[in-house]
Coordinates of C-alpha atoms in Angstrom, one line a residue:
M295 CA -23.4 28.6 -45.8
R296 CA -19.9 27.4 -45.5
K297 CA -17.2 29.1 -47.7
I298 CA -15.3 27.0 -50.2
F299 CA -12.0 28.2 -51.6
A300 CA -10.1 27.3 -54.7
K301 CA -6.8 27.7 -52.9
C302 CA -5.9 28.5 -49.3
A303 CA -2.3 29.7 -49.7
S304 CA -3.1 33.4 -49.1
L305 CA -5.3 32.6 -46.2
D306 CA -2.4 30.7 -44.6
A307 CA -0.1 33.6 -45.3
R308 CA -2.5 36.1 -43.7
C309 CA -2.6 33.9 -40.6
R310 CA 1.1 33.9 -40.3
S311 CA 1.3 37.7 -40.9
E312 CA -1.6 38.8 -38.8
Y313 CA -1.8 36.2 -36.1
G314 CA 1.8 35.2 -35.7
L315 CA 1.3 31.6 -36.6
T316 CA 4.5 30.1 -37.9
E317 CA 4.5 27.4 -40.5
D318 CA 5.7 25.0 -37.8
I319 CA 2.7 25.8 -35.5
M320 CA 0.3 25.3 -38.4
M321 CA 1.9 22.0 -39.3
E322 CA 1.7 20.7 -35.7
N323 CA -2.0 21.5 -35.7
A324 CA -2.4 19.7 -39.0
A325 CA -0.8 16.6 -37.5
A326 CA -2.9 16.9 -34.4
A327 CA -6.1 16.9 -36.6
L328 CA -4.9 13.7 -38.3
E329 CA -4.0 12.2 -35.0
A330 CA -7.4 12.9 -33.5
E331 CA -9.1 11.0 -36.3
V332 CA -6.6 8.1 -36.1
R333 CA -7.2 7.8 -32.3
R334 CA -11.0 8.1 -32.7
F335 CA -11.0 5.1 -35.1
L336 CA -8.5 3.0 -33.1
S337 CA -10.3 3.6 -29.8
A338 CA -13.5 2.3 -31.3
Q339 CA -11.8 -1.0 -32.3
P340 CA -11.8 -4.1 -30.0
N341 CA -8.1 -3.7 -29.1
G342 CA -8.5 0.1 -28.8
M343 CA -5.3 2.1 -28.6
Q344 CA -3.2 -0.5 -26.8
P345 CA 0.2 -1.0 -28.5
C346 CA 0.1 -4.3 -30.4
G347 CA 3.6 -5.5 -29.3
T348 CA 6.9 -3.7 -29.2
Q349 CA 8.4 -1.7 -32.1
P350 CA 9.6 -4.3 -34.6
N351 CA 13.4 -4.3 -35.1
S352 CA 13.8 -7.6 -37.0
T353 CA 13.7 -8.0 -40.7
Q354 CA 13.2 -11.8 -40.4
P355 CA 9.8 -13.0 -41.6
C356 CA 7.4 -14.5 -39.1
S357 CA 6.1 -18.0 -39.4
G358 CA 3.4 -16.7 -41.7
Q359 CA 6.0 -15.2 -44.2
L360 CA 4.1 -11.9 -44.0
Q361 CA 6.1 -9.4 -46.1
S362 CA 3.4 -7.4 -47.7
L363 CA -0.4 -7.3 -48.0
K364 CA -0.2 -9.4 -51.1
T365 CA 1.3 -12.3 -49.1
Q366 CA -0.8 -12.1 -46.0
P367 CA -2.7 -15.2 -45.1
C368 CA -5.6 -12.9 -44.3
G369 CA -5.6 -11.5 -47.9
G370 CA -5.3 -7.9 -46.5
Q371 CA -8.3 -8.2 -44.3
L372 CA -6.3 -7.5 -41.1
Q373 CA -8.3 -6.2 -38.1
S374 CA -5.6 -6.3 -35.4
L375 CA -1.9 -7.0 -35.2
K376 CA -2.7 -9.7 -32.6
T377 CA -4.2 -11.8 -35.4
L378 CA -0.7 -12.3 -36.9
P379 CA 1.2 -15.4 -35.9
C380 CA 4.0 -13.1 -34.6
G381 CA 1.7 -10.6 -32.9
G382 CA 3.1 -8.0 -35.3
Q383 CA 6.5 -7.9 -33.8
S384 CA 8.7 -9.2 -36.7
C385 CA 6.7 -9.1 -39.9
G386 CA 6.7 -5.3 -40.3
A387 CA 3.1 -4.8 -39.4
A388 CA 1.9 -1.5 -38.0
D389 CA -1.2 0.0 -36.3
V390 CA -0.9 3.0 -38.6
L391 CA 0.9 3.1 -41.9
I392 CA 1.6 6.7 -43.2
V393 CA 2.4 7.1 -46.9
T394 CA 4.3 10.3 -47.4
G395 CA 5.4 12.5 -50.3
S396 CA 8.3 14.9 -50.4
G397 CA 6.5 18.2 -49.7
N398 CA 4.5 19.7 -46.9
N399 CA 1.7 17.2 -47.2
G400 CA 4.3 14.5 -46.5
A401 CA 5.6 16.6 -43.6
D402 CA 2.2 16.3 -42.0
G403 CA 2.6 12.6 -42.1
W404 CA 6.0 12.6 -40.5
A405 CA 4.7 14.8 -37.7
L406 CA 1.7 12.5 -37.3
A407 CA 4.0 9.4 -36.9
R408 CA 6.0 11.2 -34.2
R409 CA 2.8 12.1 -32.3
L410 CA 1.6 8.5 -32.4
T411 CA 4.8 6.9 -31.2
G412 CA 4.5 5.3 -27.8
T413 CA 0.8 4.7 -27.8
C414 CA 0.6 2.6 -30.9
I415 CA 2.9 1.3 -33.7
P416 CA 3.2 3.8 -36.6
A417 CA 5.3 3.3 -39.6
I418 CA 6.3 5.6 -42.5
Y419 CA 6.4 4.5 -46.1
P420 CA 8.1 7.4 -48.0
V421 CA 7.1 7.5 -51.6
K422 CA 9.8 10.1 -52.1
E423 CA 12.5 11.3 -49.8
P424 CA 11.7 14.6 -48.0
A425 CA 12.5 17.7 -50.1
S426 CA 10.7 20.7 -48.7
A427 CA 12.2 22.4 -45.6
Q428 CA 9.3 21.4 -43.4
C429 CA 9.3 17.8 -44.6
I430 CA 13.1 17.5 -44.0
A431 CA 12.7 18.9 -40.5
Q432 CA 9.6 16.8 -39.6
A433 CA 11.3 13.6 -40.8
A434 CA 14.4 14.3 -38.7
R435 CA 12.2 14.8 -35.6
A436 CA 10.2 11.6 -36.3
E437 CA 13.4 9.6 -36.8
K438 CA 14.8 10.9 -33.5
S439 CA 11.5 9.8 -31.8
G440 CA 12.1 6.2 -33.1
V441 CA 9.6 6.2 -35.9
R442 CA 10.1 3.2 -38.2
V443 CA 10.6 3.6 -42.0
V444 CA 9.4 0.7 -44.2
R445 CA 9.9 0.1 -47.9
T446 CA 6.8 -1.9 -48.6
I447 CA 3.1 -1.6 -47.8
V448 CA 2.9 -3.5 -44.6
P449 CA -0.3 -4.7 -42.8
C450 CA -2.0 -2.0 -40.9
R451 CA -5.3 -1.0 -39.2
V452 CA -5.2 2.6 -40.4
L453 CA -3.7 3.9 -43.6
V454 CA -3.0 7.6 -43.9
E455 CA -2.2 9.0 -47.3
C456 CA 0.0 12.2 -47.2
I457 CA 1.5 12.1 -50.7
S458 CA 0.5 15.3 -52.5
G459 CA -2.6 17.0 -50.9
S460 CA -3.9 20.0 -52.9
G461 CA -0.7 20.3 -54.8
F462 CA -1.5 17.4 -57.2
S463 CA -2.1 18.2 -60.9
G464 CA -2.3 16.3 -64.1
K465 CA -2.3 12.5 -64.3
P466 CA -0.4 10.3 -61.8
A467 CA 2.8 8.7 -63.0
P468 CA 2.5 4.9 -63.7
E469 CA 4.4 4.0 -60.5
T470 CA 2.1 6.3 -58.5
E471 CA -1.0 4.8 -60.1
A472 CA 0.3 1.3 -59.2
L473 CA 0.9 2.5 -55.6
L474 CA -2.6 4.0 -55.3
T475 CA -4.1 0.9 -56.6
E476 CA -2.3 -1.1 -54.0
L477 CA -3.4 1.3 -51.2
N478 CA -7.0 1.2 -52.4
G479 CA -6.9 -2.6 -52.1
T480 CA -6.0 -2.7 -48.4
N481 CA -8.7 -3.4 -45.9
A482 CA -7.4 -0.6 -43.6
Y483 CA -9.4 2.5 -42.5
R484 CA -8.1 5.0 -45.0
I485 CA -7.5 8.7 -44.3
A486 CA -6.5 11.3 -46.8
C487 CA -4.6 14.4 -45.8
D488 CA -6.1 17.6 -47.2
V489 CA -7.1 16.2 -50.7
P490 CA -6.8 12.6 -51.8
C491 CA -3.8 12.0 -54.1
G492 CA -5.0 11.8 -57.8
V493 CA -7.7 14.6 -57.3
D494 CA -6.4 17.9 -58.7
G495 CA -7.2 21.4 -57.6
R496 CA -10.4 21.6 -59.6
G497 CA -11.6 18.1 -58.4
T498 CA -10.7 16.4 -61.7
V499 CA -9.5 12.8 -61.7
N500 CA -7.4 11.9 -64.7
G501 CA -6.5 8.4 -63.6
T502 CA -6.3 6.5 -60.4
A503 CA -7.0 8.4 -57.1
F504 CA -6.8 7.4 -53.5
N505 CA -10.1 6.2 -52.1
A506 CA -10.5 7.6 -48.6
D507 CA -13.0 6.8 -45.9
V508 CA -12.4 10.3 -44.5
T509 CA -10.5 13.3 -45.8
V510 CA -9.1 15.6 -43.1
T511 CA -8.8 18.9 -45.1
M512 CA -6.8 21.7 -43.7
G513 CA -8.1 25.2 -42.9
A514 CA -11.2 25.4 -45.1
L515 CA -13.3 23.5 -47.6
K516 CA -11.7 23.4 -51.1
T517 CA -13.2 23.3 -54.5
A518 CA -11.4 20.1 -55.2
L519 CA -13.6 18.3 -52.7
V520 CA -17.0 19.1 -54.2
S521 CA -16.6 18.0 -57.8
D522 CA -18.6 15.0 -59.1
E523 CA -15.5 13.0 -59.8
A524 CA -14.0 13.5 -56.3
K525 CA -17.2 12.3 -54.6
D526 CA -16.2 8.6 -54.6
H527 CA -12.7 9.4 -53.4
I528 CA -13.1 11.8 -50.4
G529 CA -15.4 9.8 -48.1
S530 CA -16.6 12.1 -45.3
I531 CA -14.9 15.4 -44.7
I532 CA -13.4 16.9 -41.5
V533 CA -12.2 20.5 -41.7
A534 CA -9.3 21.0 -39.4
D535 CA -8.1 24.3 -38.0
L536 CA -4.8 26.1 -38.4
G537 CA -4.5 26.8 -34.7
I538 CA -7.0 29.6 -35.0
G539 CA -10.8 29.3 -35.3
R540 CA -12.2 28.4 -38.7
A541 CA -14.4 31.4 -38.9
R542 CA -11.5 33.7 -38.3
Y543 CA -9.3 31.8 -40.8
E544 CA -12.0 32.1 -43.5
N545 CA -12.4 35.9 -43.1
T546 CA -11.8 37.3 -46.5
A547 CA -10.4 40.6 -47.7
T548 CA -13.5 42.6 -46.9
D549 CA -13.9 41.3 -43.3
A550 CA -10.4 40.2 -42.2
H551 CA -10.1 43.1 -39.7
T552 CA -13.7 43.5 -38.6
G553 CA -14.7 40.0 -37.5
A554 CA -17.5 40.0 -40.1
G555 CA -17.9 36.7 -41.9
V556 CA -18.0 34.7 -38.7
L557 CA -20.7 32.2 -39.7
P558 CA -23.4 31.2 -37.3
G559 CA -23.3 27.6 -36.2
T560 CA -19.6 27.2 -37.0
S561 CA -17.6 24.6 -35.1
D562 CA -13.9 24.0 -35.1
A563 CA -11.8 20.8 -35.2
A564 CA -8.3 20.6 -33.9
G565 CA -5.4 21.0 -36.4
A566 CA -4.4 22.3 -39.7
Q567 CA -2.7 23.9 -42.5
S568 CA -3.2 24.4 -46.3
R569 CA -1.3 22.2 -48.6
D570 CA -0.3 25.1 -50.9
A571 CA 3.4 25.9 -50.6
V572 CA 3.9 29.3 -49.2
P573 CA 7.2 30.7 -47.8
D574 CA 7.3 31.4 -44.1
A575 CA 6.4 35.0 -43.1
P576 CA 8.0 36.5 -40.1
A577 CA 6.0 36.0 -36.9
A578 CA 4.6 39.1 -35.3
P579 CA 5.5 39.6 -31.6
D580 CA 2.6 38.7 -29.3
S581 CA 2.3 42.3 -28.1
A582 CA 2.4 43.8 -31.6
E583 CA -0.8 45.1 -33.3
A584 CA -1.7 43.0 -36.2
P585 CA -0.7 44.7 -39.5
A586 CA -2.9 45.0 -42.5
A587 CA -2.4 42.1 -44.8
P588 CA 0.0 43.1 -47.7
F589 CA -1.5 40.5 -50.0
S590 CA -4.7 39.7 -51.7
V591 CA -7.0 37.4 -49.7
P592 CA -9.4 35.5 -52.0
E593 CA -13.1 35.6 -51.8
P594 CA -14.7 32.1 -51.6
E595 CA -15.3 30.5 -55.0
L596 CA -18.3 28.5 -53.8
F597 CA -20.7 28.1 -50.8
L598 CA -21.8 24.8 -49.3
L599 CA -25.5 24.5 -49.0
E600 CA -26.5 23.5 -45.5
R601 CA -29.5 22.9 -43.2
G602 CA -29.6 26.5 -42.0
D603 CA -30.0 27.8 -45.5
V604 CA -33.3 26.1 -46.0
R605 CA -36.7 27.8 -45.5
L606 CA -39.5 25.3 -45.8
P607 CA -42.9 26.5 -47.0
L608 CA -44.5 25.8 -43.6
R609 CA -48.1 27.0 -43.1
T610 CA -48.6 28.8 -39.8
G611 CA -51.8 30.9 -40.5
R612 CA -55.2 29.4 -40.1
N613 CA -57.4 31.9 -41.9
T614 CA -56.3 31.1 -45.5
W615 CA -57.2 29.3 -48.7
K616 CA -55.6 27.3 -51.5
N617 CA -55.0 30.3 -53.9
A618 CA -52.8 31.9 -51.2
F619 CA -50.2 29.2 -51.8
G620 CA -49.8 29.6 -55.6
H621 CA -50.9 27.8 -58.7
C622 CA -48.4 25.8 -60.7
A623 CA -49.1 25.3 -64.4
V624 CA -47.1 22.3 -65.8
F625 CA -47.0 21.8 -69.5
S626 CA -47.8 18.2 -70.5
G627 CA -46.6 16.6 -73.8
E628 CA -45.8 13.2 -75.2
K629 CA -44.8 11.5 -71.9
D630 CA -47.4 12.8 -69.5
G631 CA -46.0 10.7 -66.7
A632 CA -43.1 13.1 -66.3
S633 CA -45.4 16.2 -66.0
I634 CA -47.7 14.3 -63.6
L635 CA -44.7 13.6 -61.4
A636 CA -43.7 17.2 -61.5
A637 CA -47.2 18.5 -60.7
S638 CA -47.5 15.9 -57.8
A639 CA -44.2 17.1 -56.4
A640 CA -45.4 20.7 -56.6
L641 CA -48.5 19.8 -54.5
A642 CA -46.4 17.9 -52.0
F643 CA -44.2 20.9 -51.5
G644 CA -46.9 23.4 -50.7
A645 CA -48.4 24.7 -53.9
G646 CA -52.1 25.3 -53.5
L647 CA -53.1 24.2 -57.0
A648 CA -51.4 22.3 -59.9
T649 CA -52.7 22.1 -63.4
L650 CA -51.4 20.2 -66.4
V651 CA -51.6 22.3 -69.5
Q652 CA -52.0 19.9 -72.5
T653 CA -49.9 20.8 -75.5
L654 CA -51.1 17.8 -77.6
K655 CA -54.6 16.6 -78.2
R656 CA -54.5 13.3 -76.5
P657 CA -56.0 11.7 -73.4
V658 CA -54.2 12.4 -70.1
R659 CA -54.2 9.9 -67.2
C660 CA -54.4 12.6 -64.6
P661 CA -54.8 11.9 -60.9
P662 CA -57.7 13.5 -59.1
S663 CA -55.6 16.0 -57.2
I664 CA -54.2 17.6 -60.4
M665 CA -56.4 19.6 -62.8
Y666 CA -55.9 19.7 -66.5
G667 CA -56.9 21.7 -69.6
E668 CA -55.6 23.1 -72.9
T669 CA -55.3 26.7 -71.7
L670 CA -53.2 28.4 -69.0
P671 CA -55.3 29.1 -65.9
E672 CA -55.8 32.8 -65.1
S673 CA -54.6 32.2 -61.5
T674 CA -51.3 30.7 -62.5
T675 CA -48.4 32.0 -60.5
A676 CA -45.5 29.9 -61.8
L677 CA -44.8 27.8 -65.0
L678 CA -42.9 24.6 -65.6
A679 CA -42.0 23.3 -69.0
G680 CA -39.8 20.5 -70.2
P681 CA -40.5 17.1 -68.6
G682 CA -41.8 14.7 -71.2
L683 CA -42.8 17.4 -73.7
G684 CA -41.4 15.9 -76.9
A685 CA -43.6 17.1 -79.8
G686 CA -45.4 19.5 -77.4
T687 CA -42.3 21.7 -76.8
E688 CA -43.3 24.2 -79.5
S689 CA -46.7 24.9 -77.9
A690 CA -45.0 25.3 -74.5
V691 CA -42.6 27.8 -76.0
T692 CA -45.5 29.9 -77.4
H693 CA -47.3 29.9 -74.0
I694 CA -44.2 30.9 -72.1
A695 CA -43.1 33.6 -74.5
A696 CA -46.6 35.1 -74.1
R697 CA -46.3 35.4 -70.3
P698 CA -42.8 36.9 -69.5
E699 CA -44.0 38.3 -66.2
L700 CA -44.5 34.8 -64.7
P701 CA -41.6 33.0 -63.0
C702 CA -40.8 29.7 -64.7
V703 CA -38.8 26.5 -64.5
L704 CA -37.3 25.2 -67.8
D705 CA -36.1 21.6 -67.9
A706 CA -35.4 18.7 -70.3
D707 CA -36.7 19.3 -73.9
M708 CA -37.0 23.1 -73.3
L709 CA -33.2 23.4 -72.9
R710 CA -32.6 22.1 -76.4
H711 CA -35.1 24.3 -78.2
P712 CA -33.8 26.9 -80.7
A713 CA -35.8 29.6 -79.1
L714 CA -34.3 29.1 -75.7
K715 CA -31.9 32.1 -75.9
T716 CA -34.7 34.5 -76.9
L717 CA -36.9 33.2 -74.1
L718 CA -34.3 33.7 -71.5
E719 CA -33.4 37.2 -72.7
N720 CA -37.1 38.3 -72.6
R721 CA -38.0 37.0 -69.2
R722 CA -39.0 39.8 -66.8
A723 CA -39.7 37.5 -63.9
G724 CA -37.3 35.0 -62.5
C725 CA -36.4 31.9 -64.4
V726 CA -34.7 28.7 -63.2
V727 CA -33.1 26.2 -65.6
T728 CA -32.3 22.7 -64.4
P729 CA -29.9 20.8 -66.8
H730 CA -28.1 17.6 -66.2
P731 CA -24.6 17.4 -67.8
G732 CA -25.9 16.6 -71.3
E733 CA -28.6 19.3 -71.2
L734 CA -26.0 21.8 -69.8
R735 CA -24.0 21.3 -73.0
A736 CA -27.1 22.0 -75.1
L737 CA -28.1 25.0 -73.0
L738 CA -24.7 26.6 -73.4
E739 CA -24.6 25.9 -77.1
R740 CA -28.1 27.4 -77.6
C741 CA -27.2 30.5 -75.6
G742 CA -24.0 31.4 -77.5
F743 CA -21.2 29.7 -75.6
G744 CA -19.9 27.7 -78.6
E745 CA -20.0 23.9 -78.6
P746 CA -18.6 22.8 -75.2
S747 CA -17.6 19.2 -75.1
A748 CA -18.3 16.7 -72.3
E749 CA -14.6 17.2 -71.3
D750 CA -15.2 21.0 -71.1
I751 CA -18.1 20.4 -68.7
R752 CA -16.1 17.9 -66.7
K753 CA -13.1 20.2 -66.2
H754 CA -14.6 23.7 -66.4
R755 CA -18.1 23.4 -65.0
I756 CA -17.8 26.2 -62.4
E757 CA -16.2 28.6 -64.9
L758 CA -19.0 27.9 -67.4
L759 CA -21.7 28.4 -64.8
R760 CA -20.2 31.7 -63.8
A761 CA -19.9 32.9 -67.4
F762 CA -23.5 31.9 -68.2
C763 CA -24.9 33.7 -65.1
A764 CA -22.9 36.9 -66.0
R765 CA -24.6 37.0 -69.4
Y766 CA -28.1 36.0 -68.1
P767 CA -28.3 37.8 -64.7
N768 CA -32.1 37.0 -64.4
V769 CA -31.6 33.3 -64.7
T770 CA -30.8 30.8 -61.9
L771 CA -29.0 27.7 -63.2
V772 CA -29.3 24.4 -61.3
S773 CA -26.5 22.1 -62.7
K774 CA -27.5 18.6 -61.6
G775 CA -25.0 15.9 -61.0
A776 CA -23.5 13.8 -58.2
N777 CA -23.2 17.2 -56.5
T778 CA -25.7 19.8 -57.6
F779 CA -24.6 23.4 -58.1
V780 CA -27.0 26.4 -57.9
A781 CA -25.7 29.5 -59.7
D782 CA -26.8 33.0 -60.3
A783 CA -25.1 36.3 -60.9
Q784 CA -24.4 36.7 -57.2
R785 CA -22.9 33.4 -56.1
I786 CA -22.6 29.6 -56.7
S787 CA -23.7 27.2 -54.0
V788 CA -23.3 23.4 -54.0
F789 CA -25.2 20.6 -52.4
T790 CA -23.1 17.5 -51.7
G791 CA -25.7 15.4 -49.8
G792 CA -27.2 13.6 -52.7
T793 CA -26.8 9.8 -53.3
G794 CA -26.8 7.4 -56.2
A795 CA -30.3 6.4 -55.2
L796 CA -31.6 9.5 -57.1
S797 CA -30.1 8.2 -60.3
K798 CA -33.5 7.1 -61.5
A799 CA -35.9 8.3 -64.3
G800 CA -38.3 10.9 -62.8
S801 CA -36.0 12.3 -60.1
G802 CA -35.3 15.4 -62.2
D803 CA -39.0 15.9 -62.8
V804 CA -39.6 15.8 -59.1
L805 CA -36.9 18.5 -58.5
A806 CA -38.4 20.7 -61.2
G807 CA -41.8 20.4 -59.6
L808 CA -40.4 21.3 -56.1
I809 CA -38.7 24.5 -57.5
C810 CA -41.9 25.5 -59.3
A811 CA -43.9 25.0 -56.1
L812 CA -41.7 27.5 -54.3
L813 CA -41.7 30.0 -57.1
A814 CA -45.5 29.8 -57.1
Q815 CA -45.5 30.6 -53.4
G816 CA -43.4 33.7 -53.9
Y817 CA -39.9 32.5 -53.3
A818 CA -37.1 34.3 -55.1
P819 CA -35.5 32.1 -57.8
R820 CA -32.2 31.4 -56.0
E821 CA -33.9 30.7 -52.7
A822 CA -36.4 28.4 -54.4
A823 CA -33.7 26.5 -56.2
E824 CA -31.4 26.1 -53.2
T825 CA -34.2 25.0 -50.9
A826 CA -35.6 22.5 -53.4
V827 CA -32.2 21.1 -54.2
F828 CA -31.4 20.6 -50.5
V829 CA -34.8 19.0 -49.7
H830 CA -34.8 16.8 -52.8
G831 CA -31.3 15.4 -52.1
T832 CA -31.8 15.0 -48.3
A833 CA -35.2 13.4 -48.7
G834 CA -33.8 10.9 -51.1
A835 CA -30.9 10.0 -48.8
R836 CA -33.3 9.6 -45.9
A837 CA -35.6 7.3 -47.9
T838 CA -32.7 4.8 -48.2
E839 CA -31.7 4.9 -44.6
P840 CA -31.9 1.6 -42.6
G841 CA -35.5 0.7 -42.5
G842 CA -36.2 2.4 -45.8
V843 CA -35.9 1.2 -49.3
A844 CA -32.8 -0.3 -50.8
S845 CA -30.4 2.1 -52.6
Y846 CA -31.6 0.8 -56.0
G847 CA -35.3 0.9 -55.1
L848 CA -36.0 4.7 -54.8
I849 CA -38.7 5.5 -57.3
P850 CA -40.1 9.1 -57.9
E851 CA -43.3 8.4 -56.0
L852 CA -41.4 7.4 -52.9
L853 CA -39.2 10.4 -53.3
I854 CA -42.3 12.7 -53.3
E855 CA -43.6 10.9 -50.2
A856 CA -40.2 11.6 -48.5
V857 CA -40.5 15.3 -49.4
R858 CA -44.1 15.3 -48.1
T859 CA -42.9 14.2 -44.7
F860 CA -39.6 16.1 -44.6
R861 CA -38.5 17.6 -41.3
A862 CA -35.7 20.2 -41.3
E863 CA -34.6 19.4 -37.8
R864 CA -33.4 16.0 -39.0
A865 CA -31.3 17.4 -41.9
N866 CA -27.9 16.8 -40.2
V867 CA -25.7 17.3 -43.2

């Protein structure tokens, strides 16, 4: 699992103190990481990295009267400077437009412009004049290198946003919102430096935010990048280094001097620095022994769920039988379709048997692969209650309360029941709860956390998950959303690979069935939840790849089929 940090300031400071990396070195690496992505994109374009004309030095408009994107004949859909009537030599156009703030994030932009000069045409649009020491120094160097400063958003092929990074908080000022709206309206390839402007340190968006195609974040993954709200603004993520390997950079207080914490399968990109403002620490001589860090190095706040964290319920033995793979009992109520989907998912993910336990006396349209009855089978190894229960919820509560030794999954209607708190307190075996945001509010209220509002969930989701798991250490909480969090008393992990295709009735029932299947097969609750969340989200994404269904066409039955044919070696996320 990759580590995710709330802030990286103390990690930066430790690198300066222990490894002798000056802030200048770190910033040069940050600019190099941005440069690598700019060059990667431009090299793939028809005109490649060839300079599109000489540096413009005239303020006279070209024949097309191109003063800004708003007045372009192409309506902002510029692919190359050579498409302009003037070839980009007098209308102010640039290959790369870099929009800078006044702090260290802006300094990265000035350094990037300097590095690009000579091989393409960069331009700087300063939102504010340089104010931090690094920004002032980098601006002076860039200007000496001939970097051009513009005072309007000019046509460009690549747009790099270096306004605020991880230092943003609150709501953008009206003039910043207007600028971000204009930037988002360009047809350029958009790169955000560290964290898109408008996304705060907790990933909250309180107005307009920059929409990036890719975010080059510095040093390590940050909490701001894994919120639901940030998901539509960050694009893909590149983690750039500080000039030292990422695994070494991420070593925390307990492993900074031992080399522990070096994660298997890590790879390093060039570049980087945190956006948190930290005063320069004196550089240690190359021959000096690294001193112990005189400051607190934070533990990661979250962990990113990846392919290597998944253990599929593969069958390797030959001398076996169905009961060896567990028996899922799924309580069926008013809407039996939901429980049938859950039971079908459990069978698709390796459970040996699945039974619908009827809570209401009514006919059940059960497929032949799923058994049904009014009592709990003696061979049951895991329980699932919630999907479609309705009026049957009371009966399910009675059954579950009578079997505290069985692991269980609680979803949907079960999370709103008045007896929920008592059920969770009395569980002896593992329990996994799987709320969506509205159900999470109900769950927290039922379990004694007051009456959290939707705004509380939006802004303080991680803190609420941590508080819940501290009070209920035997419960694993799966908080569903655009990004899904898996929390227990030991850690919180997050899966970011889900897509909007999963926003369909029945998707949650499938996830609950997958978790129940793994519990029935003997998985520990957290491992069951993390594996199921990863497979559920990845299978859904694969089902809508080219050649699959449209993004709007993923129904639960197709999702179950994608799980049935899942192959971990293709899970490149």
